[in-house]
Short mmCIF file of C-alpha atoms in Angstrom, two decimals:
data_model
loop_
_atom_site.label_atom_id
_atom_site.label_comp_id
_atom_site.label_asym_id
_atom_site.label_seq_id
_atom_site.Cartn_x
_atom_site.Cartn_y
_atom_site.Cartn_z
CA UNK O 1 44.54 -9.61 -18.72
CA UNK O 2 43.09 -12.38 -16.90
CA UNK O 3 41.49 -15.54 -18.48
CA UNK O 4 38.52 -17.25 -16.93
CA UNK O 5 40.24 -19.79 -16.20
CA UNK O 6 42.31 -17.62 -13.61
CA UNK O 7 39.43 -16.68 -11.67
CA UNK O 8 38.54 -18.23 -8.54
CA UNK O 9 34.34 -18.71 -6.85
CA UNK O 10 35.62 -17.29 -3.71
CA UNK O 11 39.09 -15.21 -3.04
CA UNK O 12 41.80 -17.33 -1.20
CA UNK O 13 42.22 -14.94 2.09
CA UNK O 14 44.23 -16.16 5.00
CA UNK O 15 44.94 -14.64 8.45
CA UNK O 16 45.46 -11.03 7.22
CA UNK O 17 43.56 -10.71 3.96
CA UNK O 18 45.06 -10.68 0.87
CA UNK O 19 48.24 -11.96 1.56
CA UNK O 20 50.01 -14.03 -1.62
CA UNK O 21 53.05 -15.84 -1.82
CA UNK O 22 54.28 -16.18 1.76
CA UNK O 23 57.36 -18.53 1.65
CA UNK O 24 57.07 -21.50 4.69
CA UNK O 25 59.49 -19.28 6.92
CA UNK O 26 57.16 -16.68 6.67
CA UNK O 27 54.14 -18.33 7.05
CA UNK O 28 55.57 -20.57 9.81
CA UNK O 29 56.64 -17.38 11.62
CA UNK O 30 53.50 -15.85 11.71
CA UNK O 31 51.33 -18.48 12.80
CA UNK O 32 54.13 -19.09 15.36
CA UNK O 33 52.81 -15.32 16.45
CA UNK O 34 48.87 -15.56 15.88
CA UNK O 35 49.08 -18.78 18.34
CA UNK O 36 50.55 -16.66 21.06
CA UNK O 37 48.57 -14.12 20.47
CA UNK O 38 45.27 -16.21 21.04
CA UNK O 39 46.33 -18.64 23.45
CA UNK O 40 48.25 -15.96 25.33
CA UNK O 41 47.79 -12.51 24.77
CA UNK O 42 44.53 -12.30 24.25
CA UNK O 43 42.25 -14.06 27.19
CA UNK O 44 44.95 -12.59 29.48
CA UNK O 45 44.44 -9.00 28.07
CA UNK O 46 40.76 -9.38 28.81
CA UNK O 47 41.64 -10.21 32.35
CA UNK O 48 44.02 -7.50 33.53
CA UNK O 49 41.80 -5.24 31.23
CA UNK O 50 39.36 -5.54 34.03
CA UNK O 51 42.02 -4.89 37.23
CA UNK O 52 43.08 -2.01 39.26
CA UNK O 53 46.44 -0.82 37.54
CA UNK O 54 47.78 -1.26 41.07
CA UNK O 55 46.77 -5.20 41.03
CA UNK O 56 47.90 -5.48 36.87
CA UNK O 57 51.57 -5.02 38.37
CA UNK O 58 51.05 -6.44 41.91
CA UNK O 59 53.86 -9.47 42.78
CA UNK O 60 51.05 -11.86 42.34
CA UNK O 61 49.76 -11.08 39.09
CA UNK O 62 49.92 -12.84 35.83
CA UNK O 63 51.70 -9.83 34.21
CA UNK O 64 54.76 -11.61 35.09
CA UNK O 65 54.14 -15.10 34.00
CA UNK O 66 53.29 -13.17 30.39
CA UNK O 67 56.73 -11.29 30.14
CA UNK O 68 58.65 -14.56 30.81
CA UNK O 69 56.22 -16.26 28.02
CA UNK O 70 57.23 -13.52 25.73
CA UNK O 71 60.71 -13.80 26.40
CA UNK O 72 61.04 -17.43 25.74
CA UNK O 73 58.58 -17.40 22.52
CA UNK O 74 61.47 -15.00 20.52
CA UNK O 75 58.97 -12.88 18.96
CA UNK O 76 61.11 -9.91 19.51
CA UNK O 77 64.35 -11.31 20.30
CA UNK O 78 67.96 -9.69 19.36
CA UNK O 79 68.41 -13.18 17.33
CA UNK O 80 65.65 -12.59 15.26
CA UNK O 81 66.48 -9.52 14.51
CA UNK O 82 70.05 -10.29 13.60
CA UNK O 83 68.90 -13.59 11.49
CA UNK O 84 66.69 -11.68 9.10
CA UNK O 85 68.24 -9.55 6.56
CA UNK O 86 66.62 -6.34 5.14
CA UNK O 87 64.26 -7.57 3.22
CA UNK O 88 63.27 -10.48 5.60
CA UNK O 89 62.76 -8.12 8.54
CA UNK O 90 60.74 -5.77 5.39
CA UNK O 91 58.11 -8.49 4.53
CA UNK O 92 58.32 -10.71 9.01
CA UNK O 93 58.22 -7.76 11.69
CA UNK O 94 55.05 -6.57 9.90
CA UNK O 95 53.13 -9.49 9.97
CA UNK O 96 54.69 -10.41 13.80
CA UNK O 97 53.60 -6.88 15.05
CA UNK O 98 50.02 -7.11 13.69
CA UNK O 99 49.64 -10.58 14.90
CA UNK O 100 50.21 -8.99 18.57
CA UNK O 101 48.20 -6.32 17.95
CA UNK O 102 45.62 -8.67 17.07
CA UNK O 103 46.12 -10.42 20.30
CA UNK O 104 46.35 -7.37 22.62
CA UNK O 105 47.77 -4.38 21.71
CA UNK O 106 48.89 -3.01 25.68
CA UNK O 107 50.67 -6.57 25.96
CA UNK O 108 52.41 -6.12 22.79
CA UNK O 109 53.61 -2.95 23.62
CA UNK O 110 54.67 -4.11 26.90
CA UNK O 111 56.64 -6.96 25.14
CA UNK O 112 58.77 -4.77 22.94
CA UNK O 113 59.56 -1.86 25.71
CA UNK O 114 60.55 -4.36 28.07
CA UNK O 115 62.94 -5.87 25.47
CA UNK O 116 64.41 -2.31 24.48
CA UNK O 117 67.36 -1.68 26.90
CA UNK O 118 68.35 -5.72 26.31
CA UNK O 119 68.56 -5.47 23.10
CA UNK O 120 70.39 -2.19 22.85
CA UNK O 121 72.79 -3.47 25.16
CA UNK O 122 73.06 -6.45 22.42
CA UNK O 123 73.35 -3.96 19.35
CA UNK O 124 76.49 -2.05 21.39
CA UNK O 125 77.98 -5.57 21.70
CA UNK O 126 79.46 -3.94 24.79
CA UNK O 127 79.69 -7.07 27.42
CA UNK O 128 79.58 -5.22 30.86
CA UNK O 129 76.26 -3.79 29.37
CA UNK O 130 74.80 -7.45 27.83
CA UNK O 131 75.50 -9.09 30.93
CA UNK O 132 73.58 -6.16 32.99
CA UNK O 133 70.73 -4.88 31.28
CA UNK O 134 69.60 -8.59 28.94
CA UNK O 135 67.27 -10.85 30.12
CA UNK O 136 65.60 -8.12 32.95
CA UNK O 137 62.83 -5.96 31.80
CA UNK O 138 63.13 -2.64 30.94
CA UNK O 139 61.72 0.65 29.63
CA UNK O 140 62.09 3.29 27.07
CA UNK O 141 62.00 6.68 29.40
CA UNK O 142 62.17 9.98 27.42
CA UNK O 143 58.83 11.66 28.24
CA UNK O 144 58.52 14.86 31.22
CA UNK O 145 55.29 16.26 32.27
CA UNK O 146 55.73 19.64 31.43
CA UNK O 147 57.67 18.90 27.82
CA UNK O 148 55.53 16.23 26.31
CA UNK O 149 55.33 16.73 22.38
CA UNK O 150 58.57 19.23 23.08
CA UNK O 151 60.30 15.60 23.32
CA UNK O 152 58.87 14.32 20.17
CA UNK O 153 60.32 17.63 18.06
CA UNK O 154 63.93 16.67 19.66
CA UNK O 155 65.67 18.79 16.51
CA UNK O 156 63.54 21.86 17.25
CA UNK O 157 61.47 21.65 13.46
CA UNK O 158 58.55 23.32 14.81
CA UNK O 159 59.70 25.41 17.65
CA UNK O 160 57.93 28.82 17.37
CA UNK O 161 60.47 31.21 15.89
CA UNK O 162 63.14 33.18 18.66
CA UNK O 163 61.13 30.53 21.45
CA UNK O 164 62.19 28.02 23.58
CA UNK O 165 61.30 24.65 24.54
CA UNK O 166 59.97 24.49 28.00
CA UNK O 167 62.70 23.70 30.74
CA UNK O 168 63.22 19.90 31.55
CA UNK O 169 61.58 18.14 34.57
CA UNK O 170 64.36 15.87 34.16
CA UNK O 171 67.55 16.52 33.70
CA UNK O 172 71.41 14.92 33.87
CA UNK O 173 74.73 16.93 35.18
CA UNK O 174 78.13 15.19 33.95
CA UNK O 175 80.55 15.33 36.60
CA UNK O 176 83.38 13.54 35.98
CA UNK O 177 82.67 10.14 34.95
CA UNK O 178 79.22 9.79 36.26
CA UNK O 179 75.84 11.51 35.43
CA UNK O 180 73.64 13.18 38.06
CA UNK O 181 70.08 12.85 37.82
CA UNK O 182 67.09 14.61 39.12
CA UNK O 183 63.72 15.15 38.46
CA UNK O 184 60.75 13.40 37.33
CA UNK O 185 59.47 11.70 34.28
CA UNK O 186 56.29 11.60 32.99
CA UNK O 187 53.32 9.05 34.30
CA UNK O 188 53.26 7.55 30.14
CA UNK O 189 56.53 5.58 30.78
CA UNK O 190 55.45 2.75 29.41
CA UNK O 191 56.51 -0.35 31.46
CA UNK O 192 57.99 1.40 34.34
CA UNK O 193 55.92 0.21 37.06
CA UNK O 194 57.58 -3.12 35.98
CA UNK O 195 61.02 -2.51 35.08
CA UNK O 196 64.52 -2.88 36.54
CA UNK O 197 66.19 -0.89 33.77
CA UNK O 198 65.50 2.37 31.32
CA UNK O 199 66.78 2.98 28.07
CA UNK O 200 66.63 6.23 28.93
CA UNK O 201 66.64 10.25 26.06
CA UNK O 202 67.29 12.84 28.84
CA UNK O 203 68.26 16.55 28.62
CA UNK O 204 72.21 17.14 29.35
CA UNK O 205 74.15 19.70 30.54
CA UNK O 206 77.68 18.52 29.75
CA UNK O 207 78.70 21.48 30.99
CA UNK O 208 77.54 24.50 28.98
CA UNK O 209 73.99 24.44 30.51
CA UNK O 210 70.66 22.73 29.00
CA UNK O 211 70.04 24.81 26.58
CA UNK O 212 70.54 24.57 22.58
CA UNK O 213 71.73 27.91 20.13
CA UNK O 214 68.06 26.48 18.76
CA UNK O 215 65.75 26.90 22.01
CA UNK O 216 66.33 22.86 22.31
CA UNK O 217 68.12 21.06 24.52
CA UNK O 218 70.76 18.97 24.81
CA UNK O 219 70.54 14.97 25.19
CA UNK O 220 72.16 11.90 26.41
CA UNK O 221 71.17 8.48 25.51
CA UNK O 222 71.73 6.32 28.33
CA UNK O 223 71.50 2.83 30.31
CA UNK O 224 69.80 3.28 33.36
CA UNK O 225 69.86 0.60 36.36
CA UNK O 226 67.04 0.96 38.78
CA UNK O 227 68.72 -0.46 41.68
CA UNK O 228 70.73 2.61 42.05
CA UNK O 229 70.44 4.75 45.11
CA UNK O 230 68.13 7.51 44.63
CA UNK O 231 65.41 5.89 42.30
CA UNK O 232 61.66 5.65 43.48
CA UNK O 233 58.23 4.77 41.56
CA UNK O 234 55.02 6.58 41.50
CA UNK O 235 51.63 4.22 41.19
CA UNK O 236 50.80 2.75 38.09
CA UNK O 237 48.68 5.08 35.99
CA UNK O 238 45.05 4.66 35.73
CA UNK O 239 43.99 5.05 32.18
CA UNK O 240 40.74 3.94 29.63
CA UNK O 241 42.97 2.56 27.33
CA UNK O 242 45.46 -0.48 27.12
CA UNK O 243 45.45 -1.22 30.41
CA UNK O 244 47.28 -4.32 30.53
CA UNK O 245 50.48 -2.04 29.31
CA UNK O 246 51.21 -0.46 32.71
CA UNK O 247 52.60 3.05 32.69
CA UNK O 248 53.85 5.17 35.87
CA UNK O 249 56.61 7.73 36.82
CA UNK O 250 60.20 7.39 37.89
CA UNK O 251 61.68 10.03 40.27
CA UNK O 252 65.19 10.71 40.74
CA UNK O 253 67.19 12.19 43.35
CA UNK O 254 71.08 12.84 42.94
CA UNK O 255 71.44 9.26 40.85
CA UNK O 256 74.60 8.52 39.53
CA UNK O 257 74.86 6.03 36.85
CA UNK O 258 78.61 5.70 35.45
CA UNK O 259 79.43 7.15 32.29
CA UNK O 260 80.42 4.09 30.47
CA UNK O 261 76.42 3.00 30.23
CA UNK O 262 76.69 6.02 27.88
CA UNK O 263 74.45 5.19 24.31
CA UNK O 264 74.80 8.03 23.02
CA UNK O 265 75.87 11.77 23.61
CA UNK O 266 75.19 15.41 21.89
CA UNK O 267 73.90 15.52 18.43
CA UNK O 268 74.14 11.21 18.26
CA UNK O 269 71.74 10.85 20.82
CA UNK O 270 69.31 13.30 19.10
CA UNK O 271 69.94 10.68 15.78
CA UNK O 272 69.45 8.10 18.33
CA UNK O 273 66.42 9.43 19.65
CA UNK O 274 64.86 10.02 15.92
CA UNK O 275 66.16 6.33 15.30
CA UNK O 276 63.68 5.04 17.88
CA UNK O 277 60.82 7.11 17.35
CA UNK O 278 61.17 6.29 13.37
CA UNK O 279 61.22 2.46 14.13
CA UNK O 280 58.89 2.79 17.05
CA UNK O 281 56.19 4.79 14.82
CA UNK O 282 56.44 2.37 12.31
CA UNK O 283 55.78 -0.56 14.75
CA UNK O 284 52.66 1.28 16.04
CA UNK O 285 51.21 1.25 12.69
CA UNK O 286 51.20 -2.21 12.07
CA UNK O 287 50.60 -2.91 15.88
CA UNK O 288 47.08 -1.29 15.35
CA UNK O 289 46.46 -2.81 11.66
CA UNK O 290 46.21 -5.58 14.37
CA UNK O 291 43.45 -4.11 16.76
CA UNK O 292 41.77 -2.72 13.32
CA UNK O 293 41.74 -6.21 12.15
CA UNK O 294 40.58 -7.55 15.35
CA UNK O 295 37.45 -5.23 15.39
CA UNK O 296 36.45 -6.01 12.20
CA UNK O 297 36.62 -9.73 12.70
CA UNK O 298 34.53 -9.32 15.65
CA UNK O 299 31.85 -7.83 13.73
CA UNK O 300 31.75 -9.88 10.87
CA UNK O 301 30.96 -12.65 13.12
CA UNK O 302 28.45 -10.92 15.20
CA UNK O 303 26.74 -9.46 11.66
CA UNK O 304 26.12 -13.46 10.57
CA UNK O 305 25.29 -14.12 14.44
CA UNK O 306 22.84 -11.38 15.55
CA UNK O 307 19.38 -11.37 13.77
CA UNK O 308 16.84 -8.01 13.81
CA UNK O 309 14.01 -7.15 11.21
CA UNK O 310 13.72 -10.91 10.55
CA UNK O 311 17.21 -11.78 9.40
CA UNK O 312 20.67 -11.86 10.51
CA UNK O 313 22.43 -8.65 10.61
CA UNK O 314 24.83 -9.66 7.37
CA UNK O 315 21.31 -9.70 5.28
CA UNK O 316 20.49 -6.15 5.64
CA UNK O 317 22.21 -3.69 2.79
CA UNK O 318 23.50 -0.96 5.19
CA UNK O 319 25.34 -3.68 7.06
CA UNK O 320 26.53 -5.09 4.28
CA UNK O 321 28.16 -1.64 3.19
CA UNK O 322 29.34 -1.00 6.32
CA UNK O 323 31.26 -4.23 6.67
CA UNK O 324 32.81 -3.83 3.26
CA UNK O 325 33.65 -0.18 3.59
CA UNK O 326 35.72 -1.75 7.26
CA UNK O 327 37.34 -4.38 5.03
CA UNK O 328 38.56 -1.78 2.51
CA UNK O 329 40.06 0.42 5.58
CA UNK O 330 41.82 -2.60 7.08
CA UNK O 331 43.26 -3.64 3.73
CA UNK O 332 44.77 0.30 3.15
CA UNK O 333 45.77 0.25 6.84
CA UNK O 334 47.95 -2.92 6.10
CA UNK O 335 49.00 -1.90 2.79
CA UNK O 336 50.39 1.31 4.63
CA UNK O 337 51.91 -0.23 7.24
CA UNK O 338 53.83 -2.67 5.42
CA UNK O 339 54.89 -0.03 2.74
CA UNK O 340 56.65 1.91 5.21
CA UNK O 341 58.23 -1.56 6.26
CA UNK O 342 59.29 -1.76 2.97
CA UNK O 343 60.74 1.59 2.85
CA UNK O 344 62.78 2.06 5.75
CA UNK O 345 64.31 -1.66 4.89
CA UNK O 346 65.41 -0.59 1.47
CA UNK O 347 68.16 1.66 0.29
CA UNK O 348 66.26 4.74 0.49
CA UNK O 349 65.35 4.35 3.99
CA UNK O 350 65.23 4.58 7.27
CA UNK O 351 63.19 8.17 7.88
CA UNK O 352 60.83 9.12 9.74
CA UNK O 353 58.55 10.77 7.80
CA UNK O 354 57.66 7.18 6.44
CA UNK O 355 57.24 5.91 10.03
CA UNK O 356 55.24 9.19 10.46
CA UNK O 357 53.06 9.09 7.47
CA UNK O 358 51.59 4.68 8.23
CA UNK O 359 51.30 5.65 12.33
CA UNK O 360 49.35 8.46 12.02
CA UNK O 361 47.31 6.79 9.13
CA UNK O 362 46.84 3.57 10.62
CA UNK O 363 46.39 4.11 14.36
CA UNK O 364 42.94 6.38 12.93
CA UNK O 365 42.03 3.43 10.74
CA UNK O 366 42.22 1.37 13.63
CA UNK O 367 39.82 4.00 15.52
CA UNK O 368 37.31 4.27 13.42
CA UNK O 369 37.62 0.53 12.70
CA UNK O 370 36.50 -0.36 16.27
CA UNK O 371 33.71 2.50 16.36
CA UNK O 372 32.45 1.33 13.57
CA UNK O 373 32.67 -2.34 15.12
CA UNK O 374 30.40 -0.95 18.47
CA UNK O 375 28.30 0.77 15.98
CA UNK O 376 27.18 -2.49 14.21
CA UNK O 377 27.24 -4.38 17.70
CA UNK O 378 24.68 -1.78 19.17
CA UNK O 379 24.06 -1.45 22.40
CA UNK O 380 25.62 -4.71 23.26
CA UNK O 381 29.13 -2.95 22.09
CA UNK O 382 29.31 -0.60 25.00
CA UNK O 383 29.21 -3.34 27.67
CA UNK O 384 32.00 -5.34 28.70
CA UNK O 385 30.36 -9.13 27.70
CA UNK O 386 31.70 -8.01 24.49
CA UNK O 387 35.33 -7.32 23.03
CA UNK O 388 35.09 -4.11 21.27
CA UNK O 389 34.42 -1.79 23.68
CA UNK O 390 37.88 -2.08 24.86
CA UNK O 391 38.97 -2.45 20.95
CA UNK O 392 37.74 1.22 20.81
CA UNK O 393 39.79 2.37 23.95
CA UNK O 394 43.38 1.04 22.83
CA UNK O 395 42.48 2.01 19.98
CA UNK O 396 41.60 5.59 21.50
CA UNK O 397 45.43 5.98 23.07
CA UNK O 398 47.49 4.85 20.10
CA UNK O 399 46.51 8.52 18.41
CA UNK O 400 48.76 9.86 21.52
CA UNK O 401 51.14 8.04 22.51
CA UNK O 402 54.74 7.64 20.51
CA UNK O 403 53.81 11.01 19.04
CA UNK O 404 51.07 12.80 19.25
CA UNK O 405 49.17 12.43 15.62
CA UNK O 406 48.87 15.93 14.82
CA UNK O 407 52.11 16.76 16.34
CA UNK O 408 54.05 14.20 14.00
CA UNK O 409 51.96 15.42 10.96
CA UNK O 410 53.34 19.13 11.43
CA UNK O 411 56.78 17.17 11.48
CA UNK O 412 55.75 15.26 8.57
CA UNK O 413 54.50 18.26 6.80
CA UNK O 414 58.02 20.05 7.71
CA UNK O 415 59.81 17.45 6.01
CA UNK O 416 57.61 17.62 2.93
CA UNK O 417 58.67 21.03 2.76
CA UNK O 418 61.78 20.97 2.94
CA UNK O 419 62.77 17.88 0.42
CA UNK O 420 60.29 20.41 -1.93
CA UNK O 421 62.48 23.54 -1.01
CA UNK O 422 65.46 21.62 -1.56
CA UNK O 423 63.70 19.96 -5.21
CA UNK O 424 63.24 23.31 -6.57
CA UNK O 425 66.17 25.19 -5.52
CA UNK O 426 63.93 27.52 -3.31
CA UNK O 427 65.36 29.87 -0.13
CA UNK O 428 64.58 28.23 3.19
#
């Protein structure tokens, strides 16, 4: 029980809610983010917001000054990463990732795929592959246009029975010591109009053909330079949503890269694959706890701002429902998100179906967070004078990309399954 002595006139809420007991590294760490993300990330998000995606990645543009700021402020650095232990990284990466959210979710995005290959190459500890693929940005390439969520169910979970997944658009031949590639990726490769390098999840044939016992296929993780012969660009994508992360395709034509930028190969680079997607869904949920958070900041302000029927907007019952019932869905969203953090930091963890289970709950939240935002803002929420209109489109894409939601809940539900199966001694 509480005494009345305990209880406080107002709550003590800092940058994201009800945070208690942050230590001085932590709190230091964040607000080391949150300035970025204002001074930085988010006036420049508004501008490219409003460029052709041709002109967002033109020589000229400010895209490049930003990925050289995010390099040097170490807000996803291999040192951080290697600094924190478990439970550091559990209770820090949360906070950092919501923080850029807050500031602009496409730029955060951008900041973390361009960082991928780099700090890969650091995690191998492989020097040939430090010195060539750190400090250059880079991409994580694994989706094809015609196999889209087939590359998301990489262990064939929900594969209709006696099918097959559909044939590659991309695909690697290992001959010899080198891989051969050809094909096309998809236009979502997020970064690529940018990048000099892939961290690249293509289907192999090591020399028994594509195709898995399962109706998969097979996989190699790999480095890939894009100064090799062979390599061309398509134009950046033009897209509603988080348009300061540019996305575009990468065609290949007969491009060897050596075998020793090998990650991973066979059934490793399928574990490989799930690693990413379980720490990448993970980092999407708290991302967009940080555009959820955003929205409803935005129209808390405007609600003590904007006046109708004689009073401001914060006066009026409905609005004051609405604004509470925003606050409670940012508050679960961050509880989620941080949860999961928890989880796949602890001894029980890393899976995905924790990763699964906070991005497809939180990158909703963060939907209907920004609707709800316009919907209080009125009219003047659908024009661009105002922020959340473009709230509402990131917000829009995060239910697609790095998983489609409903995709990833039938994988989710699959695992649920089968840990109950397993529980109760049941036939599979």
């Amino acid at each position: 029980m509480f005494s009345q002595d305990d209880l406080a006139d107002l709550p003590r809420l800092g940058l994201t809610g009800l945070d208690a007991d942050l230590s001085p590294t932590e709190v230091a760490i964040r607000d080391t983010a949150h300035r970025f993300a204002s001074d930085v990330m988010r006036p420049l998000g508004r501008k490219l917001d409003l460029l052709p995606a041709d002109a967002v990645t033109a020589s000229d543009s400010p895209i490049w000054g930003y990925l050289d700021a995010f390099r040097r402020s170490g807000l996803m650095s291999f040192e951080l990463f290697a600094d924190l232990d478990n439970q550091q990284k559990a209770r820090i990466l949360p906070m950092v990732f919501e923080e850029l959210g807050w500031g602009d979710s496409g730029l955060a995005l951008l900041g973390l795929v361009s960082s991928m290959p780099g700090m890969m190459a650091q995690i191998i500890g492989n020097e040939e592959l430090i010195e060539r693929f750190t400090g250059i940005p880079g991409c994580w390439l694994g989706t094809q246009p015609d196999r889209g969520s087939d590359g998301v169910d990489a262990d064939t979970r929900i594969l209709f029975p006696n099918a097959r997944q559909n044939k590659p658009n991309l695909a690697v031949k290992l001959v010899g010591d080198e891989y051969i590639i050809n094909g096309q990726s998809a236009a979502w490769v997020s970064g690529a109009p940018l990048a000099q390098c892939a961290m690249a999840a293509i289907p192999c044939d090591y020399g028994d053909g594509l195709f898995t016992a399962k109706g998969g296929v097979n996989v190699v993780a790999l480095f890939i330079p894009f100064d090799l012969p062979g390599i061309t660009k398509g134009k950046p994508l033009e897209k509603i949503g988080q348009r300061p992360l540019p996305q575009g395709e990468v065609f290949f034509n007969d491009v060897r890269v050596p075998a020793r930028y090998t990650i991973a190969k066979h059934d490793k680079a399928l574990a490989n694959g799930l690693a990413a997607m379980t720490f990448a869904n993970m980092e999407m949920a708290t991302t967009f706890t940080g555009v959820g958070r955003a929205a409803f900041e935005h129209a808390l302000t405007y609600a003590h701002e904007r006046r109708q029927g004689g009073a401001i907007l914060m006066e009026h019952q409905s609005v004051k429902m609405r604004i509470f019932d925003m606050w409670r869905k940012l508050e679960a969203s961050r509880a989620m998100a941080r949860r999961v953090f928890d989880y796949n930091y602890s001894a029980a963890g890393p899976h995905l179906i924790a990763s699964i289970t906070s991005k497809t709950f939180c990158t909703q939240t963060a939907l209907d967070l920004t609707n709800e935002a316009i919907q209080i803002f009125g009219a003047n929420g659908l024009t661009r004078e105002y922020p959340v209109e473009k709230l509402m489109r990131d917000a829009r894409a995060s239910l697609i990309e790095d998983g489609e939601n409903n995709v990833l809940s039938l994988l989710g539900a699959d695992y649920l399954s089968r840990w109950y199966r397993q529980q109760n001694a049941l036939a599979s």
